[in-house]
One Martini backbone bead per residue (centre of mass of N, CA, C, O) as a GRO file, in nm:
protein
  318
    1UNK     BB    1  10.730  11.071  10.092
    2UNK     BB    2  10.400  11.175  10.011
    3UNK     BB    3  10.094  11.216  10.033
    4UNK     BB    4   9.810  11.399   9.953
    5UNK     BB    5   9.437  11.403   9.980
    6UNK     BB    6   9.463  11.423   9.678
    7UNK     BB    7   9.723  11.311   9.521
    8UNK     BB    8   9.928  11.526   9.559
    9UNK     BB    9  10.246  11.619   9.613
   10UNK     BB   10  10.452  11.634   9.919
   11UNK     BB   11  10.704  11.711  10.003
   12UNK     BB   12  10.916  11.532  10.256
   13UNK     BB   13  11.254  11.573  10.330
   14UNK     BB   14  11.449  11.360  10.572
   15UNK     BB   15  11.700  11.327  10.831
   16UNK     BB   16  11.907  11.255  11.079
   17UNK     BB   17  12.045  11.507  11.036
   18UNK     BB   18  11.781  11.690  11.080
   19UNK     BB   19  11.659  11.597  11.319
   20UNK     BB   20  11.937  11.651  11.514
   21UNK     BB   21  11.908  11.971  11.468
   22UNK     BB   22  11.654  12.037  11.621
   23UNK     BB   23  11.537  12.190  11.898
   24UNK     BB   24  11.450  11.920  12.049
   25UNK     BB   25  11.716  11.741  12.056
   26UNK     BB   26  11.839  11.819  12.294
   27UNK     BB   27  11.598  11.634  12.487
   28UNK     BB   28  11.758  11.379  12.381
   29UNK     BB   29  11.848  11.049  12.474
   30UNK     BB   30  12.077  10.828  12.393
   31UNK     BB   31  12.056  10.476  12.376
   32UNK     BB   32  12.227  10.182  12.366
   33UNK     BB   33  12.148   9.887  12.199
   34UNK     BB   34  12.103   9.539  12.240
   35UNK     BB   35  12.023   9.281  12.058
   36UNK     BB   36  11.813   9.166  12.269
   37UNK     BB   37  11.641   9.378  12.271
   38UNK     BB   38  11.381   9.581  12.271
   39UNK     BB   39  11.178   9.742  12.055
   40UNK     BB   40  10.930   9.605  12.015
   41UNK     BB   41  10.593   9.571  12.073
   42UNK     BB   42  10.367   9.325  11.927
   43UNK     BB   43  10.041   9.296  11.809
   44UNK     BB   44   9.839   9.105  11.747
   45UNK     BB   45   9.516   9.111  11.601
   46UNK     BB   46   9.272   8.869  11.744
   47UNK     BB   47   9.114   8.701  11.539
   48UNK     BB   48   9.180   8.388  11.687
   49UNK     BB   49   9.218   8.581  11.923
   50UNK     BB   50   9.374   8.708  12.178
   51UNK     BB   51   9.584   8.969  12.217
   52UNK     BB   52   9.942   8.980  12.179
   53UNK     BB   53  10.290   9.044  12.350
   54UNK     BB   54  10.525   9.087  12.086
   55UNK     BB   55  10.885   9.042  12.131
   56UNK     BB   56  11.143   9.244  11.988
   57UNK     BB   57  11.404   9.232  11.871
   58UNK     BB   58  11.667   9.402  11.718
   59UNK     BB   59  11.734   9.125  11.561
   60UNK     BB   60  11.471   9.029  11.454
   61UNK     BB   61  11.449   9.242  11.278
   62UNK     BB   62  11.695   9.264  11.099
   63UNK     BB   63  11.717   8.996  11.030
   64UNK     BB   64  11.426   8.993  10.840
   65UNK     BB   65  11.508   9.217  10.670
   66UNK     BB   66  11.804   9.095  10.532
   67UNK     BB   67  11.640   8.868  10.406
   68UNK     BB   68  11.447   8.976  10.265
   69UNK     BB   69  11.613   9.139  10.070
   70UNK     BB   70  11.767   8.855   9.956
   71UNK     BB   71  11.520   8.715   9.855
   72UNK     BB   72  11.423   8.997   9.664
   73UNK     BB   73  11.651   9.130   9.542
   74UNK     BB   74  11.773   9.415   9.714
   75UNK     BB   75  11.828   9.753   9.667
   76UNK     BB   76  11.895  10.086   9.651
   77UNK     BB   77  11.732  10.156   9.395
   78UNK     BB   78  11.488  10.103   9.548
   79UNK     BB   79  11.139  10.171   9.513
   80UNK     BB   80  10.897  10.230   9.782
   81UNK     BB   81  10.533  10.178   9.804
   82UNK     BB   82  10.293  10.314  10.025
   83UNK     BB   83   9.949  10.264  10.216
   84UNK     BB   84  10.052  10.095  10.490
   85UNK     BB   85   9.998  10.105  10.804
   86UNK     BB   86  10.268  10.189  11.084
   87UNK     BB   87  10.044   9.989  11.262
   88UNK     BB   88  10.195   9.786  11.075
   89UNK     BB   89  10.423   9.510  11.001
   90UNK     BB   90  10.394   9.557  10.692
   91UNK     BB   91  10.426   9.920  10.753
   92UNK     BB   92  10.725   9.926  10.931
   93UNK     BB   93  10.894   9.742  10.835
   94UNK     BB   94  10.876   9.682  10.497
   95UNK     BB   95  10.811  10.013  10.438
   96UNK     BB   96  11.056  10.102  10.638
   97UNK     BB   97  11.271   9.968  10.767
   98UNK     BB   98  11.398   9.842  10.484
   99UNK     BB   99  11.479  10.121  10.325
  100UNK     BB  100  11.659  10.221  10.546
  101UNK     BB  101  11.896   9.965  10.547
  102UNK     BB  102  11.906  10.026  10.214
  103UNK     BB  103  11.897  10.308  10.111
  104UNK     BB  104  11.578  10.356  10.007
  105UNK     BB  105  11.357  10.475   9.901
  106UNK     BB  106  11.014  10.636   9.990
  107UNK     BB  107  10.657  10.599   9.938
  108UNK     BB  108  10.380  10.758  10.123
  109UNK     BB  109  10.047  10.703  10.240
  110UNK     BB  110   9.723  10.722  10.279
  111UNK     BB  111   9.498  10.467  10.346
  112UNK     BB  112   9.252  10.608  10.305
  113UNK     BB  113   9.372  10.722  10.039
  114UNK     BB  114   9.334  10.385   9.921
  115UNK     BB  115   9.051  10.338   9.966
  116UNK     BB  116   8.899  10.574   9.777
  117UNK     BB  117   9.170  10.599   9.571
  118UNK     BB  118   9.363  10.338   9.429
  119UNK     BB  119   9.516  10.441   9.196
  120UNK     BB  120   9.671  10.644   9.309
  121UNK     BB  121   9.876  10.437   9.360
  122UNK     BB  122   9.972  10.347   9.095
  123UNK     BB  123  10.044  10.653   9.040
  124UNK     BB  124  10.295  10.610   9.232
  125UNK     BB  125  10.435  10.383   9.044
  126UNK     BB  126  10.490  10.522   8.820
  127UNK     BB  127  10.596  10.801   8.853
  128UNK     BB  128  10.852  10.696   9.064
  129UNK     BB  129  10.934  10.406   8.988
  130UNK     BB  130  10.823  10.120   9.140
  131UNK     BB  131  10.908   9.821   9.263
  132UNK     BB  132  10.815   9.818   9.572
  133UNK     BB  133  10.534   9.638   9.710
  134UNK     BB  134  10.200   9.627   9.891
  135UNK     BB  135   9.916   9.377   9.946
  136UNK     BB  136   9.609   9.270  10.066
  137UNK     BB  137   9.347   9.055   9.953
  138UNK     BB  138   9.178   9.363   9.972
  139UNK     BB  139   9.359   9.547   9.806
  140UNK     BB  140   9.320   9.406   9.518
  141UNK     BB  141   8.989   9.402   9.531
  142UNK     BB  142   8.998   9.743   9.547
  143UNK     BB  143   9.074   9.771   9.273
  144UNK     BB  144   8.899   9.574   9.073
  145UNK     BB  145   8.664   9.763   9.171
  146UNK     BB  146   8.792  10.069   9.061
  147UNK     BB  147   8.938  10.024   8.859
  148UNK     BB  148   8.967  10.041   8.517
  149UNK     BB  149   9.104   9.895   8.214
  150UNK     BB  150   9.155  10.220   8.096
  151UNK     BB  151   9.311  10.297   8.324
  152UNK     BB  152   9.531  10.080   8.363
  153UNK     BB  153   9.653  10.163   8.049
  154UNK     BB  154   9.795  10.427   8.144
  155UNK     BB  155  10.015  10.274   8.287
  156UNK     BB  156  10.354  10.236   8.450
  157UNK     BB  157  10.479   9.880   8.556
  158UNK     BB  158  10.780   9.780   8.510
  159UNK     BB  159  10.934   9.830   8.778
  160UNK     BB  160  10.821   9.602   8.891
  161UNK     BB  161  10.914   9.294   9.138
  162UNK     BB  162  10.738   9.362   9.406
  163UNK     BB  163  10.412   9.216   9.558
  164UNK     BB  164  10.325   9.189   9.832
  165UNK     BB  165  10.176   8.926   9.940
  166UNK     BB  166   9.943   8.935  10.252
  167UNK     BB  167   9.811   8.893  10.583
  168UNK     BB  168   9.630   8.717  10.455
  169UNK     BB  169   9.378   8.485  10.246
  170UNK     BB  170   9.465   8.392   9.926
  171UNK     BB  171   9.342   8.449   9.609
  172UNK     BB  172   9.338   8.324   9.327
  173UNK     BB  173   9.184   8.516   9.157
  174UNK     BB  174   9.213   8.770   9.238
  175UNK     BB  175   9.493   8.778   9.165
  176UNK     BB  176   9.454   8.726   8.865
  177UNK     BB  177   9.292   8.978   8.815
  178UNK     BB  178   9.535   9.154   8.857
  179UNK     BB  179   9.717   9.050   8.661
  180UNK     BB  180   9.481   9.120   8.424
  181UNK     BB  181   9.469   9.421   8.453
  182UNK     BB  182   9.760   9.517   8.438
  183UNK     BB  183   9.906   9.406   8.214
  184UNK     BB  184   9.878   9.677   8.033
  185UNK     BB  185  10.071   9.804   8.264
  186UNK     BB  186  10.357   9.612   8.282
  187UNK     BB  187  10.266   9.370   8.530
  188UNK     BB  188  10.460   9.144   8.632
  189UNK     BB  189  10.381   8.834   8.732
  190UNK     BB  190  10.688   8.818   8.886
  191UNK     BB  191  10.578   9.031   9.105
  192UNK     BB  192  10.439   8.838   9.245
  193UNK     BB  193  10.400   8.799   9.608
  194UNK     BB  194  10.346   8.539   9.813
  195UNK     BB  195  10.295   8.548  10.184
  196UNK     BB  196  10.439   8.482  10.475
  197UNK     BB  197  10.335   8.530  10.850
  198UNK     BB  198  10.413   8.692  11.179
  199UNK     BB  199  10.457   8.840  11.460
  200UNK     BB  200  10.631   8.616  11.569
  201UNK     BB  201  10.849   8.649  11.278
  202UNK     BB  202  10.760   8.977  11.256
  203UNK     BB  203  10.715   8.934  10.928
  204UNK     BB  204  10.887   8.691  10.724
  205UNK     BB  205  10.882   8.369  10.625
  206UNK     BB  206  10.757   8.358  10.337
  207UNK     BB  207  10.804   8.340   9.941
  208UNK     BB  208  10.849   8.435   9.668
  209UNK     BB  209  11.099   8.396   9.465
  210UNK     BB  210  11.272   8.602   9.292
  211UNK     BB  211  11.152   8.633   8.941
  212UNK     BB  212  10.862   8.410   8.949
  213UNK     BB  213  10.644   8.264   8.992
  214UNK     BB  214  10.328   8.195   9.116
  215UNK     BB  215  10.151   7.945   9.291
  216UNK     BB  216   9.899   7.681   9.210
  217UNK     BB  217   9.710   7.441   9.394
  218UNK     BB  218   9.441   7.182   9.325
  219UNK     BB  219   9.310   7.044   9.595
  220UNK     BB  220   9.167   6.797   9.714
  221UNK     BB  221   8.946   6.815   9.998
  222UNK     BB  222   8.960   6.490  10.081
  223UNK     BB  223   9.257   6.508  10.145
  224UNK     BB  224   9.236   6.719  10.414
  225UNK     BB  225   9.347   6.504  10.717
  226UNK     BB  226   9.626   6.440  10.796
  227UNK     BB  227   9.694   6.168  10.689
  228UNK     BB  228   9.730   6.180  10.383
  229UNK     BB  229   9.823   6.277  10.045
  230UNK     BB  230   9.770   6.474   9.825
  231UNK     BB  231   9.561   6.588   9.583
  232UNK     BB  232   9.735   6.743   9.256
  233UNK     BB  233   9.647   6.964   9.028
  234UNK     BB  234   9.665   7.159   8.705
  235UNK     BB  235   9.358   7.168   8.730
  236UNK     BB  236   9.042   7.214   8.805
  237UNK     BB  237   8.770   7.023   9.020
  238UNK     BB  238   8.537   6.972   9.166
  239UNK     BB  239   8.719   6.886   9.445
  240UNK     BB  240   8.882   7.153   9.413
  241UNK     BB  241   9.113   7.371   9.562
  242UNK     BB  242   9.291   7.689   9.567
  243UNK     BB  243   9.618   7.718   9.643
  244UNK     BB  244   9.861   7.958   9.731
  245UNK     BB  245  10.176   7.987   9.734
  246UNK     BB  246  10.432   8.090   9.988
  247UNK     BB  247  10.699   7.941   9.918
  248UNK     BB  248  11.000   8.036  10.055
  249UNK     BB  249  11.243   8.077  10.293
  250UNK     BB  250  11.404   8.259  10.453
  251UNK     BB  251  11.697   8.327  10.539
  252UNK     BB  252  11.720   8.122  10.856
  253UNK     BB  253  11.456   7.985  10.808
  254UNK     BB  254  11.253   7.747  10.968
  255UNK     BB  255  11.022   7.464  10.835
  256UNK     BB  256  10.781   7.267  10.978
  257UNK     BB  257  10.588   6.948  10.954
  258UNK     BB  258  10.351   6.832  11.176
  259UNK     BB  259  10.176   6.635  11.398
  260UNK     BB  260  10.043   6.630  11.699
  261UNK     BB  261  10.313   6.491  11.780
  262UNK     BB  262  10.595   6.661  11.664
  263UNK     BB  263  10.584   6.500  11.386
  264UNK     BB  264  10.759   6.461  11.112
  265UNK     BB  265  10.602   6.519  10.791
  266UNK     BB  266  10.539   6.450  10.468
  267UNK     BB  267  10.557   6.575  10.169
  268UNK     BB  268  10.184   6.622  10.163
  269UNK     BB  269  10.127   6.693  10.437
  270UNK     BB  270   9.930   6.786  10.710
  271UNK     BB  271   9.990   7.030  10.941
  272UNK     BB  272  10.229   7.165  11.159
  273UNK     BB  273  10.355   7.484  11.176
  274UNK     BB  274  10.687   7.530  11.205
  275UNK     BB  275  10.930   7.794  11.351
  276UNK     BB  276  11.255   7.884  11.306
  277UNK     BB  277  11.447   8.181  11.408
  278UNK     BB  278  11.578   8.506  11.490
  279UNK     BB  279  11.349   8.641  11.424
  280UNK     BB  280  11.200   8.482  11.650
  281UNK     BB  281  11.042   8.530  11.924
  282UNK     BB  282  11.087   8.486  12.289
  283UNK     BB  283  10.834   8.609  12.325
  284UNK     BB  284  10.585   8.730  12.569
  285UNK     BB  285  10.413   8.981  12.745
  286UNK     BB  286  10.410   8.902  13.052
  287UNK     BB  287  10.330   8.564  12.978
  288UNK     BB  288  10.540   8.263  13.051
  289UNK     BB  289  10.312   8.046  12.983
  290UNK     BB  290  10.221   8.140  12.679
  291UNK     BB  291  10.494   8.086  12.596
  292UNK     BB  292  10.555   7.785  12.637
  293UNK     BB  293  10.328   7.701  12.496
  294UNK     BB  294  10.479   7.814  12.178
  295UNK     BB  295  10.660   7.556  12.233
  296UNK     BB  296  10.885   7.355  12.084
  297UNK     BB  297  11.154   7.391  12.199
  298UNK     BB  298  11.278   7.572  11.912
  299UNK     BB  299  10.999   7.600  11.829
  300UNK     BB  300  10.724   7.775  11.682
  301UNK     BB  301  10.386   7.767  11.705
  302UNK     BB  302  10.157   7.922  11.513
  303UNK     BB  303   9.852   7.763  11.432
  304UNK     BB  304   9.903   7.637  11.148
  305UNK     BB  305   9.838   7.525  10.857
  306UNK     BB  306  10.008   7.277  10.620
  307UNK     BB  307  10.219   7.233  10.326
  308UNK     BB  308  10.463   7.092  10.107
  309UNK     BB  309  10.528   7.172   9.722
  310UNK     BB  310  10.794   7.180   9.582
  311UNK     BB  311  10.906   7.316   9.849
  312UNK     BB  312  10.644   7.496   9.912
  313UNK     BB  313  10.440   7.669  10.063
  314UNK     BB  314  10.109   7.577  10.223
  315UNK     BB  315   9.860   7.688  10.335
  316UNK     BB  316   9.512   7.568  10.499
  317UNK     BB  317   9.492   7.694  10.801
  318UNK     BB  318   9.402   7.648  11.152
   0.00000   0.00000   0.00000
């Protein structure tokens, strides 16, 4: 289903033998791909270096999609709600790919529409009982600025339980802001996810496992040197940083934290993040060299920052 530019509903509903029976079908030749073929090539964003052309394979994909599932506790009956540009791996795979092999609803519309009209996004969560949907920590910060807590009392957003947070630096305030606007919309706290990946792991690495509340640690800032162990409060001070953990790995995913030297260090401890499992990529497009660089054995070099605590990814920079 879309919304269009008003606003208003305009139902389009397609299936796979609609495509196959359209006039210009049989002009399609069909052919079966194995799991290793290449699904297509994901370019990363190039915020922090030159944009790479990510190779992802058909297994890349589904495994990741099914992790998704799993870790989200998604079900065939959930409504997917989306905003976010399908030329972008977090609405091409999380909100079109993962509902059809979920065999789930989706409900899309045009992101330039929730960038002028923020609300439209909500009042079609609402409209739908959308359960899933995401936003980047610019996407929170465009409600908080456009919604009113008048406008935000008239929707019911009950049925939501999973808000994918990802894909840029998460504001522990912003957060907490939207989740305190939404509140008299019964937006529980339970359904924010704020969640890790990269072009290179699919689409997801780690999130709040469902259900959860988020958390936040406080890090003492004079402690993040990679050398000694972090110091962290229940509560905000004068030298603390509050940093939102991005959870647990989805299953099949493994993450180390290691020093300069590849050598896994402790709990608490910064490092570099590296990342294993069937969802990442296997290169780089016609890159040899830069894919070469980018492993160390079996695990992908993120590029990223971060420590565990009490079991959860924390990023802390690049």
């Amino acid at each position: 289903e879309k919304m269009n530019s008003l606003g208003e509903d305009s139902v389009r509903i397609a299936t796979v033998d609609d495509a196959l029976a359209h006039r210009s079908a049989s002009d399609v030749k069909l052919s079966p791909s194995a799991p290793n073929d290449i699904a297509f090539i994901q370019f990363s964003s190039g915020s922090t270096g030159s944009p790479k052309g990510v190779c992802l394979s058909h297994q890349n994909l589904l495994h990741n999609i099914v992790s998704i599932i799993e870790h989200q506790d998604g079900k065939p009956s959930n409504c997917f709600v989306s905003w976010l540009p399908l030329f972008h791996d977090m609405g091409i795979i999380g909100y079109h790919l993962l509902p059809l092999v979920l065999q789930a609803k989706q409900v899309l519309m045009h992101p330039r529409l929730f960038m002028k009209r923020p609300h439209v996004w909500l009042e079609a969560i609402d409209r739908h009982q959308g359960t899933c949907t995401a936003a980047p920590n610019f996407g929170l910060n465009r409600v908080i600025s456009k919604v009113t807590p008048e406008k935000a009392a008239t929707l019911n957003l009950e049925h939501m339980h999973c808000l994918l947070n990802g894909s840029e630096p998460i504001s522990a305030e912003i957060m907490h802001g939207f989740m305190n606007l939404l509140g008299p919309a019964n937006f529980s706290p339970n359904a924010m996810s704020p969640g890790y990946g990269l072009a290179e792991g699919s689409l997801c690495i780690s999130a709040r496992p469902a259900h959860t509340l988020p958390e936040v640690h406080h890090i003492d800032r004079r402690t993040l040197n990679r050398k000694n162990q972090v110091i962290v409060s229940l509560e905000p001070t004068s030298h603390s940083i509050p940093f939102v953990e991005v959870g647990t790995p989805v299953p099949g995913v493994s993450i180390r934290i290691v020093d300069n030297e590849d050598r896994i260090v402790a709990p608490g401890i910064v490092g570099h993040i590296h990342i294993k499992g069937p969802n990442v990529t296997q290169g780089y497009y016609k890159d040899p060299d830069l894919t070469t660089a980018a492993f160390q054995k079996d695990w992908l070099r993120t590029g990223d920052l971060g420590l565990v605590l009490d079991g959860r990814l924390v990023v802390t920079g690049r």
